[in-house]
Coordinates of C-alpha atoms in Angstrom, one line a residue:
M1 CA 10.8 12.9 -44.3
I2 CA 13.0 9.7 -44.9
P3 CA 13.0 8.2 -41.3
C4 CA 9.1 8.7 -41.6
L5 CA 8.7 6.7 -45.2
I6 CA 10.8 4.0 -43.6
F7 CA 8.6 3.7 -40.5
L8 CA 5.6 3.5 -42.7
A9 CA 7.4 1.0 -44.9
V10 CA 7.6 -1.3 -41.8
I11 CA 4.4 -0.9 -40.8
Y12 CA 3.1 -1.5 -44.6
L13 CA 5.3 -4.9 -44.2
K14 CA 3.8 -6.1 -40.6
F15 CA 0.3 -5.8 -41.9
I16 CA 1.1 -7.5 -45.3
K17 CA 2.9 -10.4 -43.5
L18 CA -0.3 -10.7 -40.8
S19 CA -2.6 -10.3 -43.0
S20 CA -1.5 -13.3 -45.4
G21 CA -0.6 -15.5 -42.7
K22 CA -2.8 -18.2 -40.2
K23 CA -5.4 -16.2 -38.9
S24 CA -5.5 -16.4 -34.9
T25 CA -8.6 -18.5 -33.3
F26 CA -10.5 -17.6 -30.7
I27 CA -10.1 -19.3 -27.2
I28 CA -13.2 -21.2 -25.6
P29 CA -13.3 -20.1 -21.9
Q30 CA -11.7 -23.6 -20.0
V31 CA -15.2 -24.8 -18.1
T32 CA -14.3 -25.0 -14.2
V33 CA -16.2 -27.1 -11.7
E34 CA -16.1 -26.8 -7.8
R35 CA -17.1 -29.6 -6.2
G36 CA -19.5 -28.9 -3.2
L37 CA -18.3 -29.5 0.6
I38 CA -19.5 -32.3 2.9
V39 CA -19.4 -31.0 6.3
D40 CA -21.2 -31.9 9.4
R41 CA -24.8 -31.3 10.9
N42 CA -22.8 -28.4 12.5
E43 CA -21.2 -27.0 9.1
K44 CA -17.8 -28.6 10.4
P45 CA -15.8 -29.3 6.9
L46 CA -15.2 -33.2 6.4
A47 CA -14.3 -33.1 2.4
I48 CA -12.8 -30.1 1.1
S49 CA -12.6 -29.7 -2.8
T50 CA -8.5 -28.4 -3.7
T51 CA -5.9 -29.1 -6.7
F52 CA -3.5 -31.9 -6.7
Y53 CA -0.9 -32.0 -10.0
H54 CA 0.6 -35.0 -11.1
F55 CA 4.3 -34.1 -11.6
S56 CA 5.9 -36.3 -14.7
V57 CA 9.6 -36.0 -16.5
T58 CA 10.7 -36.5 -20.1
P59 CA 14.0 -38.6 -19.3
K60 CA 15.8 -38.2 -22.5
L61 CA 15.5 -34.5 -22.0
I62 CA 17.4 -34.5 -18.6
K63 CA 21.3 -34.6 -19.1
N64 CA 22.3 -34.3 -15.9
P65 CA 19.9 -36.5 -13.3
S66 CA 22.0 -36.4 -10.7
H67 CA 21.5 -32.6 -10.5
F68 CA 18.5 -32.8 -11.1
S69 CA 17.2 -35.1 -8.4
K70 CA 19.3 -33.2 -6.0
L71 CA 16.7 -29.8 -6.7
V72 CA 13.4 -31.9 -7.1
A73 CA 14.0 -34.8 -3.9
P74 CA 13.2 -32.4 -0.9
I75 CA 10.2 -31.2 -2.6
L76 CA 8.8 -34.4 -3.6
Q77 CA 9.7 -35.7 -0.1
M78 CA 11.7 -38.5 -2.0
N79 CA 14.9 -40.2 -1.7
E80 CA 17.9 -38.7 -4.6
E81 CA 18.9 -41.9 -5.5
E82 CA 15.7 -43.2 -6.0
I83 CA 14.7 -40.4 -8.3
E84 CA 18.0 -40.6 -10.5
K85 CA 17.9 -44.2 -10.8
K86 CA 14.2 -43.8 -12.1
I87 CA 15.1 -41.0 -14.8
S88 CA 18.4 -43.1 -15.6
E89 CA 16.8 -46.4 -16.0
N90 CA 14.2 -45.0 -18.5
K91 CA 16.3 -42.6 -20.5
S92 CA 14.3 -43.7 -23.5
L93 CA 11.1 -43.1 -22.7
S94 CA 9.4 -39.7 -23.6
F95 CA 7.0 -39.6 -20.4
L96 CA 7.4 -40.8 -16.9
Y97 CA 5.6 -40.2 -13.8
L98 CA 7.7 -39.4 -10.8
K99 CA 5.1 -38.6 -8.2
K100 CA 1.3 -38.7 -8.3
K101 CA -0.7 -36.1 -6.5
I102 CA 1.4 -33.3 -5.2
S103 CA 0.4 -30.6 -3.2
Q104 CA -0.4 -26.6 -4.5
E105 CA 2.7 -25.6 -2.5
Q106 CA 4.8 -28.4 -3.9
F107 CA 3.6 -27.5 -7.5
E108 CA 4.6 -23.7 -6.7
D109 CA 7.8 -24.8 -5.3
L110 CA 8.7 -26.9 -8.3
S111 CA 7.9 -24.6 -10.6
R112 CA 10.3 -22.1 -9.4
I113 CA 12.9 -24.4 -9.3
I114 CA 12.3 -26.2 -12.8
S115 CA 12.1 -22.6 -14.3
Q116 CA 15.3 -21.3 -12.0
N117 CA 17.3 -24.3 -14.0
D118 CA 16.2 -24.6 -17.2
Y119 CA 14.3 -27.7 -17.1
Y120 CA 11.0 -26.3 -17.9
N121 CA 11.0 -28.4 -21.2
A122 CA 11.8 -31.7 -19.4
C123 CA 8.7 -31.6 -16.9
K124 CA 4.9 -31.7 -17.1
F125 CA 2.3 -30.8 -14.6
D126 CA -0.7 -32.4 -14.8
T127 CA -3.9 -30.4 -12.8
I128 CA -6.5 -33.1 -11.7
P129 CA -9.3 -32.1 -9.5
G130 CA -8.9 -33.1 -5.4
R131 CA -10.0 -33.6 -2.2
I132 CA -8.7 -32.7 1.4
Y133 CA -10.3 -34.8 4.3
P134 CA -9.6 -32.6 7.1
E135 CA -10.4 -35.4 9.7
N136 CA -8.8 -38.1 8.4
N137 CA -10.3 -41.7 9.2
L138 CA -13.2 -39.8 11.4
A139 CA -16.8 -41.3 9.4
S140 CA -14.8 -42.3 6.7
Q141 CA -16.8 -44.9 5.1
L142 CA -19.6 -42.6 5.2
I143 CA -18.2 -39.8 4.1
G144 CA -16.5 -41.7 1.2
Y145 CA -13.5 -41.0 -1.2
M146 CA -13.5 -39.2 -4.6
G147 CA -10.9 -40.6 -7.1
D148 CA -8.6 -38.5 -9.6
E149 CA -11.3 -38.1 -12.4
G150 CA -13.3 -35.9 -10.1
R151 CA -15.9 -38.8 -9.4
G152 CA -16.7 -40.2 -5.7
L153 CA -16.0 -43.6 -5.7
S154 CA -17.6 -44.6 -2.3
G155 CA -19.7 -43.4 0.4
I156 CA -21.7 -39.8 0.3
E157 CA -19.0 -38.7 -2.2
Y158 CA -20.6 -41.7 -4.8
S159 CA -24.0 -41.4 -4.0
Q160 CA -24.3 -38.2 -4.2
Q161 CA -22.1 -36.9 -7.1
D162 CA -24.4 -35.0 -9.3
V163 CA -25.3 -32.9 -5.9
L164 CA -21.9 -32.1 -5.3
S165 CA -20.6 -32.0 -8.8
P166 CA -23.0 -30.7 -11.5
Q167 CA -23.3 -32.5 -14.7
I168 CA -22.0 -30.0 -17.4
K169 CA -24.0 -30.3 -21.0
P170 CA -21.9 -29.9 -24.4
N171 CA -21.2 -26.3 -25.2
Q172 CA -21.3 -25.0 -22.0
T173 CA -18.7 -22.6 -20.5
G174 CA -18.1 -21.0 -17.5
A175 CA -17.7 -21.6 -13.9
F176 CA -20.0 -24.0 -12.4
F177 CA -20.7 -25.2 -8.4
G178 CA -21.6 -28.0 -6.7
N179 CA -23.9 -27.9 -4.0
N180 CA -22.7 -28.3 0.1
V181 CA -23.9 -31.6 1.5
Y182 CA -24.8 -31.2 5.6
L183 CA -24.6 -34.7 7.1
T184 CA -26.7 -35.7 10.2
I185 CA -23.8 -36.9 11.8
D186 CA -22.5 -34.4 14.7
A187 CA -18.5 -34.5 14.0
G188 CA -17.9 -33.6 17.7
L189 CA -19.7 -36.6 19.1
Q190 CA -18.8 -39.1 16.4
Y191 CA -14.9 -38.3 17.6
K192 CA -15.7 -38.7 21.2
L193 CA -17.4 -42.3 20.3
E194 CA -14.8 -43.1 17.9
K195 CA -12.1 -43.0 20.5
I196 CA -14.3 -45.4 23.3
V197 CA -15.4 -47.9 20.7
Q198 CA -11.7 -48.2 19.3
N199 CA -10.5 -48.4 22.6
A200 CA -13.2 -51.4 23.3
M201 CA -12.2 -53.1 19.9
E202 CA -8.6 -52.9 21.5
E203 CA -9.5 -54.7 24.8
T204 CA -11.5 -57.2 23.3
K205 CA -8.9 -57.9 20.2
A206 CA -12.0 -58.0 18.0
D207 CA -11.6 -58.0 14.3
N208 CA -14.1 -55.2 13.9
L209 CA -16.8 -53.0 15.1
R210 CA -19.6 -51.1 14.0
L211 CA -22.2 -48.5 15.8
I212 CA -25.0 -46.1 14.8
A213 CA -26.6 -43.8 17.1
A214 CA -29.7 -42.2 15.8
N215 CA -32.6 -39.8 16.5
A216 CA -35.1 -42.0 17.5
K217 CA -37.9 -38.9 17.0
T218 CA -36.2 -38.0 13.3
G219 CA -34.5 -40.9 12.5
E220 CA -31.4 -38.9 11.3
I221 CA -28.3 -40.5 12.3
L222 CA -25.7 -38.5 14.6
S223 CA -22.9 -41.1 14.5
Y224 CA -21.9 -43.8 12.0
I225 CA -18.8 -46.0 12.7
S226 CA -17.2 -48.7 10.8
L227 CA -13.8 -49.9 12.4
P228 CA -11.5 -50.2 10.9
S229 CA -11.4 -47.1 9.2
V230 CA -9.7 -45.7 6.5
N231 CA -7.5 -42.8 6.3
L232 CA -9.2 -40.7 3.5
N233 CA -6.1 -38.9 2.8
E234 CA -4.2 -41.7 2.0
Y235 CA -7.0 -43.8 0.7
S236 CA -5.2 -45.7 -2.1
S237 CA -2.6 -47.4 -0.1
A238 CA -5.5 -48.4 2.5
S239 CA -6.6 -51.9 2.8
A240 CA -9.8 -53.5 1.7
K241 CA -11.1 -54.2 5.3
E242 CA -10.2 -50.1 5.9
K243 CA -12.9 -49.6 3.4
I244 CA -15.7 -51.6 4.2
D245 CA -18.6 -50.0 5.3
R246 CA -20.1 -52.4 7.7
P247 CA -23.3 -51.0 9.2
A248 CA -24.6 -50.9 5.0
V249 CA -23.5 -53.7 3.1
L250 CA -22.6 -56.6 5.3
P251 CA -25.7 -58.4 6.4
Y252 CA -25.2 -61.2 9.5
E253 CA -27.6 -63.2 11.9
P254 CA -28.2 -61.0 14.9
G255 CA -28.6 -64.1 17.5
S256 CA -30.9 -62.8 20.5
V257 CA -31.1 -59.2 19.4
F258 CA -34.0 -60.2 17.3
K259 CA -35.6 -61.2 19.8
I260 CA -37.4 -57.9 20.7
F261 CA -39.1 -58.0 17.2
S262 CA -40.5 -61.3 17.2
V263 CA -42.3 -60.9 20.9
A264 CA -43.6 -57.7 19.5
A265 CA -44.8 -59.5 16.6
F266 CA -46.6 -62.5 18.7
L267 CA -48.0 -60.0 21.3
N268 CA -49.2 -57.9 18.5
S269 CA -51.0 -60.2 16.4
R270 CA -52.5 -61.4 19.7
V271 CA -51.3 -65.0 19.8
I272 CA -49.8 -64.7 23.1
S273 CA -50.3 -62.5 25.8
A274 CA -48.0 -60.9 28.0
D275 CA -49.4 -63.0 30.7
D276 CA -48.8 -66.1 29.2
S277 CA -46.0 -68.7 30.6
F278 CA -43.7 -71.2 29.2
L279 CA -42.0 -73.8 30.6
C280 CA -37.9 -73.7 29.7
D281 CA -36.3 -76.8 30.6
G282 CA -33.0 -76.5 28.7
I283 CA -34.2 -77.5 25.3
Y284 CA -37.1 -76.7 22.7
S285 CA -37.6 -80.4 21.3
R286 CA -40.8 -80.9 18.9
K287 CA -41.6 -83.5 16.6
T288 CA -43.3 -83.0 13.5
S289 CA -46.5 -84.5 11.8
R290 CA -44.2 -86.1 9.5
G291 CA -41.7 -87.3 12.0
E292 CA -39.1 -84.8 11.6
V293 CA -37.3 -83.7 15.1
V294 CA -36.4 -80.4 15.9
K295 CA -34.3 -79.3 19.0
I296 CA -32.9 -76.3 19.9
T297 CA -30.9 -75.4 23.1
C298 CA -31.1 -72.9 25.9
L299 CA -28.4 -71.6 28.3
A300 CA -29.9 -72.7 31.1
H301 CA -33.2 -74.2 32.8
H302 CA -35.0 -71.5 33.2
G303 CA -38.2 -72.9 34.5
W304 CA -41.8 -71.0 34.0
L305 CA -41.2 -67.4 32.0
N306 CA -43.7 -65.0 30.5
A307 CA -42.5 -62.7 27.8
R308 CA -40.7 -60.3 29.9
K309 CA -39.0 -62.8 31.8
A310 CA -38.0 -64.7 28.4
L311 CA -36.2 -61.6 26.9
E312 CA -34.4 -60.7 30.3
L313 CA -33.2 -64.0 30.3
S314 CA -33.0 -64.6 26.8
C315 CA -34.8 -67.5 26.7
N316 CA -34.2 -69.7 23.2
D317 CA -36.9 -72.3 24.4
A318 CA -39.8 -69.6 25.5
L319 CA -38.8 -67.8 21.9
A320 CA -39.4 -71.1 20.3
Q321 CA -42.5 -72.2 21.9
M322 CA -44.0 -68.8 21.5
S323 CA -43.2 -69.3 17.9
E324 CA -45.5 -72.3 17.5
K325 CA -48.3 -69.9 18.0
I326 CA -47.7 -67.9 15.1
N327 CA -48.9 -68.5 11.5
T328 CA -45.8 -69.0 9.5
E329 CA -46.9 -66.3 7.0
D330 CA -48.2 -64.1 9.4
F331 CA -45.2 -63.8 11.3
L332 CA -43.1 -63.3 8.0
V333 CA -45.0 -60.5 7.4
Y334 CA -44.2 -58.6 10.5
I335 CA -40.7 -59.5 9.9
H336 CA -41.1 -57.7 6.5
K337 CA -43.0 -54.7 8.0
F338 CA -40.2 -54.0 10.2
G339 CA -38.0 -53.7 7.2
F340 CA -36.0 -56.6 7.2
G341 CA -35.1 -58.2 4.1
E342 CA -35.3 -54.2 2.2
R343 CA -32.8 -51.9 1.9
T344 CA -33.9 -48.6 4.4
G345 CA -32.9 -46.5 1.4
V346 CA -30.1 -44.1 3.7
E347 CA -28.1 -42.2 0.9
L348 CA -25.6 -44.8 0.7
P349 CA -24.3 -47.0 -1.8
S350 CA -24.3 -51.2 -2.1
E351 CA -26.6 -51.5 0.8
T352 CA -27.3 -55.0 1.7
P353 CA -31.3 -56.1 1.3
G354 CA -30.1 -58.7 4.1
F355 CA -32.0 -62.1 3.5
V356 CA -35.5 -63.4 4.9
R357 CA -36.1 -67.2 4.0
N358 CA -39.8 -67.6 2.8
T359 CA -41.3 -70.9 3.0
D360 CA -40.5 -71.6 -1.0
D361 CA -37.0 -71.5 -0.1
R362 CA -35.5 -75.1 -0.7
F363 CA -33.8 -74.7 2.7
W364 CA -36.8 -73.8 4.6
S365 CA -37.3 -76.8 7.4
A366 CA -39.4 -77.3 10.1
R367 CA -37.1 -75.4 12.9
S368 CA -36.9 -72.4 10.2
K369 CA -39.9 -70.4 12.3
A370 CA -38.4 -71.2 15.5
T371 CA -35.0 -70.6 14.6
I372 CA -35.6 -67.1 13.1
S373 CA -37.6 -66.1 16.1
I374 CA -34.0 -66.4 18.1
G375 CA -32.1 -64.6 15.4
Q376 CA -30.9 -67.3 13.2
E377 CA -31.6 -68.4 9.5
I378 CA -32.2 -64.4 9.3
Q379 CA -29.7 -61.6 7.5
V380 CA -29.8 -58.3 9.0
S381 CA -27.7 -55.4 8.6
A382 CA -26.9 -53.1 11.4
L383 CA -29.1 -49.9 9.6
Q384 CA -32.2 -52.3 9.2
L385 CA -32.0 -53.1 13.2
V386 CA -31.9 -49.2 14.1
Q387 CA -34.7 -48.4 11.8
A388 CA -36.6 -51.6 13.0
A389 CA -36.3 -50.0 16.4
T390 CA -38.0 -46.9 15.7
A391 CA -40.8 -48.5 15.7
L392 CA -40.4 -49.4 19.5
A393 CA -39.4 -45.8 20.2
N394 CA -42.5 -44.5 18.6
K395 CA -45.5 -46.0 19.5
G396 CA -45.1 -48.7 16.9
Q397 CA -44.4 -46.3 13.8
I398 CA -41.1 -46.9 11.8
I399 CA -39.4 -43.7 11.0
K400 CA -36.9 -43.7 8.3
L401 CA -33.5 -43.4 8.8
S402 CA -31.6 -40.8 7.0
L403 CA -27.6 -39.5 6.8
I404 CA -28.4 -36.0 5.0
H405 CA -29.3 -33.1 7.2
K406 CA -29.9 -30.5 4.1
I407 CA -28.4 -29.3 1.0
C408 CA -27.3 -25.7 0.5
D409 CA -26.0 -24.3 -2.7
K410 CA -22.9 -22.0 -2.9
D411 CA -24.7 -19.2 -1.1
R412 CA -26.2 -21.1 1.6
N413 CA -29.5 -20.9 0.3
V414 CA -31.5 -24.2 1.2
I415 CA -32.3 -26.7 -1.6
Y416 CA -33.2 -29.8 0.5
E417 CA -34.1 -30.1 4.2
H418 CA -34.7 -33.6 6.1
K419 CA -38.3 -33.9 7.3
V420 CA -39.4 -36.9 9.2
V421 CA -40.3 -39.7 7.1
P422 CA -43.1 -42.2 8.3
G423 CA -42.6 -45.6 7.1
E424 CA -45.0 -49.0 8.1
K425 CA -47.2 -48.6 11.3
V426 CA -45.9 -52.3 12.7
L427 CA -47.5 -52.4 16.3
S428 CA -49.9 -50.9 18.4
A429 CA -48.6 -47.9 21.1
S430 CA -49.3 -50.5 24.2
T431 CA -47.1 -53.4 22.0
A432 CA -44.2 -51.1 21.7
D433 CA -44.3 -49.6 25.3
Y434 CA -44.4 -53.0 26.3
I435 CA -41.8 -54.3 24.7
L436 CA -39.6 -51.0 25.2
S437 CA -40.7 -51.6 29.1
C438 CA -39.3 -55.3 28.7
M439 CA -36.1 -54.2 27.6
E440 CA -35.7 -52.0 30.5
T441 CA -36.0 -54.8 32.6
T442 CA -33.4 -56.7 31.0
T443 CA -31.3 -53.6 31.3
E444 CA -32.0 -53.5 35.1
R445 CA -31.7 -57.0 36.1
G446 CA -31.5 -59.4 32.8
N447 CA -28.3 -59.9 30.6
A448 CA -27.5 -56.5 30.0
T449 CA -26.8 -55.3 33.6
R450 CA -23.4 -53.9 32.6
A451 CA -25.2 -51.6 30.1
F452 CA -27.6 -49.7 33.1
I453 CA -26.7 -46.2 33.7
G454 CA -28.9 -45.1 36.9
D455 CA -29.8 -41.4 36.4
I456 CA -31.1 -42.5 33.1
S457 CA -33.7 -45.2 32.2
I458 CA -32.3 -46.8 29.4
G459 CA -33.9 -50.2 27.6
S460 CA -31.8 -52.9 25.6
K461 CA -31.0 -56.1 24.6
T462 CA -28.1 -58.2 24.2
G463 CA -27.1 -60.8 21.4
T464 CA -24.2 -63.3 20.6
A465 CA -24.3 -65.0 17.5
Q466 CA -22.1 -67.9 16.0
M467 CA -21.0 -66.8 13.0
A468 CA -21.7 -68.9 9.7
E469 CA -19.0 -70.3 7.6
N470 CA -19.3 -72.6 4.5
G471 CA -23.0 -73.7 5.6
T472 CA -22.2 -74.5 9.4
Y473 CA -21.6 -72.3 12.6
S474 CA -18.1 -71.7 13.8
K475 CA -17.1 -72.7 17.1
T476 CA -14.6 -70.1 17.5
D477 CA -16.1 -67.0 15.7
F478 CA -18.7 -64.9 17.2
L479 CA -20.4 -61.5 16.9
A480 CA -21.6 -59.7 20.2
N481 CA -24.3 -56.9 19.5
E482 CA -26.5 -54.8 21.8
I483 CA -29.4 -52.5 21.0
A484 CA -30.4 -49.8 23.1
I485 CA -33.0 -47.3 23.7
F486 CA -33.2 -44.3 25.7
P487 CA -34.3 -42.7 27.7
V488 CA -37.4 -45.1 28.0
N489 CA -40.2 -42.7 29.0
D490 CA -39.4 -40.5 26.6
P491 CA -37.0 -42.0 23.5
Q492 CA -34.9 -39.7 22.0
I493 CA -31.6 -42.1 20.9
I494 CA -31.6 -45.5 19.7
L495 CA -27.8 -46.9 20.1
Y496 CA -26.9 -49.8 18.3
I497 CA -23.1 -51.8 18.4
A498 CA -21.5 -54.8 17.0
I499 CA -18.2 -56.6 18.1
E500 CA -17.3 -59.0 15.2
K501 CA -15.0 -61.9 16.1
P502 CA -13.9 -60.7 20.1
Q503 CA -10.9 -62.9 21.1
G504 CA -9.2 -63.3 24.8
G505 CA -12.1 -65.6 26.1
E506 CA -15.0 -63.0 26.5
T507 CA -17.9 -63.5 23.6
Y508 CA -20.9 -62.9 25.3
A509 CA -23.2 -59.6 24.4
G510 CA -23.8 -58.7 28.2
R511 CA -20.1 -58.7 29.1
I512 CA -18.3 -57.1 26.3
V513 CA -20.8 -55.0 24.7
A514 CA -23.2 -53.8 27.5
P515 CA -20.1 -51.7 28.8
V516 CA -19.5 -50.1 25.6
I517 CA -23.1 -49.0 25.6
K518 CA -23.0 -47.9 28.9
A519 CA -20.0 -45.7 27.9
T520 CA -21.4 -44.2 24.6
A521 CA -24.7 -43.8 26.1
N522 CA -23.1 -41.4 28.7
E523 CA -21.0 -40.0 26.2
I524 CA -24.3 -39.2 23.8
I525 CA -26.5 -38.1 27.2
D526 CA -23.8 -35.3 28.0
H527 CA -22.6 -34.1 24.5
L528 CA -26.7 -33.8 23.6
G529 CA -27.6 -32.1 27.3
I530 CA -30.3 -34.9 27.5
A531 CA -31.4 -34.2 31.1
R532 CA -31.0 -37.0 33.6
E533 CA -33.1 -38.0 36.4
N534 CA -32.7 -37.7 40.0
A535 CA -31.6 -34.0 40.9
A536 CA -27.6 -33.8 41.8
S537 CA -28.6 -31.8 44.4
L538 CA -30.5 -33.8 46.4
A539 CA -27.5 -36.2 47.0
H540 CA -25.3 -33.4 47.5
S541 CA -23.1 -34.2 50.9
G542 CA -22.2 -30.4 51.6
R543 CA -18.8 -31.0 51.9
T544 CA -17.7 -29.1 49.1
R545 CA -18.0 -25.4 48.1
I546 CA -20.1 -23.6 45.5
S547 CA -17.6 -21.9 43.2
S548 CA -18.3 -18.6 41.2
T549 CA -21.0 -18.7 38.4
Q550 CA -18.1 -17.7 36.0
P551 CA -17.9 -20.4 32.6
V552 CA -15.0 -22.8 32.6
E553 CA -12.2 -21.8 30.9
L554 CA -9.6 -24.2 29.7
K555 CA -6.7 -22.2 28.2
T556 CA -3.1 -23.1 28.6
K557 CA -3.0 -24.6 31.9
V558 CA -5.8 -26.6 33.2
P559 CA -8.0 -25.0 36.3
D560 CA -8.6 -26.1 39.7
F561 CA -12.3 -27.7 39.0
T562 CA -13.0 -28.1 42.5
G563 CA -16.5 -27.6 43.7
R564 CA -17.8 -26.8 40.2
S565 CA -21.0 -28.3 39.6
K566 CA -21.9 -30.8 36.3
R567 CA -23.5 -28.5 34.3
D568 CA -20.4 -26.2 34.6
L569 CA -18.2 -28.8 33.3
L570 CA -20.8 -29.4 30.0
P571 CA -19.2 -26.7 27.7
L572 CA -15.7 -29.0 28.1
L573 CA -17.8 -32.0 26.8
Q574 CA -18.2 -30.0 23.4
R575 CA -14.2 -29.5 22.7
D576 CA -12.9 -32.0 20.0
D577 CA -8.9 -31.3 21.3
I578 CA -9.4 -33.0 24.7
R579 CA -11.3 -35.7 26.2
V580 CA -13.4 -35.0 29.6
I581 CA -14.3 -38.2 31.9
I582 CA -16.7 -37.0 34.5
K583 CA -17.3 -39.7 37.1
G584 CA -20.3 -39.3 39.6
E585 CA -22.8 -36.5 40.4
G586 CA -22.9 -33.2 42.2
W587 CA -19.9 -31.2 43.0
V588 CA -16.2 -31.6 41.7
T589 CA -14.1 -32.9 44.8
S590 CA -10.9 -34.2 42.6
Q591 CA -9.4 -34.0 39.3
T592 CA -6.4 -35.5 37.2
P593 CA -3.9 -34.1 36.0
E594 CA -3.9 -31.3 38.8
A595 CA -4.8 -27.4 38.6
G596 CA -1.7 -25.6 36.5
T597 CA -0.6 -28.7 34.2
P598 CA 0.1 -27.2 30.9
V599 CA -2.7 -28.4 28.2
T600 CA -2.0 -30.7 25.8
G601 CA -3.5 -31.7 22.6
N602 CA -5.7 -34.9 22.8
M603 CA -5.1 -35.0 26.8
T604 CA -7.7 -36.7 29.3
I605 CA -9.0 -35.0 32.2
E606 CA -10.8 -36.9 34.7
L607 CA -13.3 -35.0 37.3
N608 CA -14.5 -37.1 40.2
L609 CA -17.9 -35.7 41.6
E610 CA -19.7 -36.2 45.1

């Protein structure tokens, strides 16, 4: 009886204490937002959400800094003495960051060590949203970067902030998921092209390089390169130069590449015909009614030239003479119809509109129209040049460029999918086809012969522009660039490459950019499986054996490729872990390295075909 009374008394006292004490409050569940992924067109992850932690301490609560430093230094990957000094010199502080953005694994290891050694009260972890970029530098300026506050700071991370991370309204609770952005780029192709142009940049000792490869029919950009690039996982320590998105934000004078658009305008407006001839004597000279003398030099005395020959030899004199035939305002209208002077509208921040001077500009002069026709006194972006070239590839119809293939929710339901967006109808089909054929001639026997492929018809135009500095043209700094469209008979790809400030003597685009156009075009053709002309079987010597039709397998050792056809080798080109160089047509006659060599990461396999 007595034990029961004691038990009831205890219960009663606890009830009185609880009822008279502070009432517990209802804890509102924390809002969680999972940022959407950024992936390539084939769903290869390029930006993945994760959680990072900022690790801080209260120095005055750490009684033995030496002991503490020994415990945490290996996990933080820091020097023991550095940690101990940092704590000892800040003993008066109640808060000190030891390391920011540590990983989940580091957080778990530190938590265990801190708990086991009773440092819990002296340590604190701040949870922050984070991103892991699995491909490091790949297409880095395009992908962009997300800061510690969970907001994009550049690239697609910035422009698609509200798509990737939904805005939460006040009083909303629960879990929220952003949508996944599928880029138009092909990461496998991007990787291969980045390796080629990185080598080109090193060989030319250039300051920087930009490349865009786009689907001519849809406007989707398959590869987008700006070098030097930034490792997105080490963004905070990167240089400003590595973060620049050159194809979108930097305007520049394109030089002779612009001539294809000038001649297209002259022909389409019918101020000249394809048969008209112009005499190049090495210098264009004209005296205005006001007595002003305009002079533009040419690289050579070309003699009599029609439009095709003028593009083939990139004749300044002939182009300047052609520009006399067109009304200035009409010429400027064509330039704007091509999209110059306006942003393309691709899904990137800070895109430049470039610059097109008008007749009201105080710097407009008697030479402006002629110099614009040869790619000076006008500033364009790489994106603008590629978009303008879509008119040449599509019977005169501009096709808007895009970097987003589709957007899906977390359950893969498609929210948005890219569709072809027609722009201005700039040219007649006959004018577009004629300019394209002129570009093919330029590649076959003009200034761009080093871009000639042979079994794929390719049209291109080179340009070497002096770079402007403080209102004058530099005598040492040049921008060498080239635009290409292929195959000419059924345009599928528009490829543009610009190499800025090459060093070492060679500056002409025909010599340093054209070979890179050829190498990258070949890579694109093989990667996408674009049909090559001239069947290889017709040229086969018959000296090699036909191997079995079993698919090529590359596992731990390099197999014997002898006798394999080029078609058999195509699956190897899809791999990102190796580089395969195929030379010639027909069947494999020799290879490097030899059969039986162990396969290693990023190895190069060279196959010679006859």
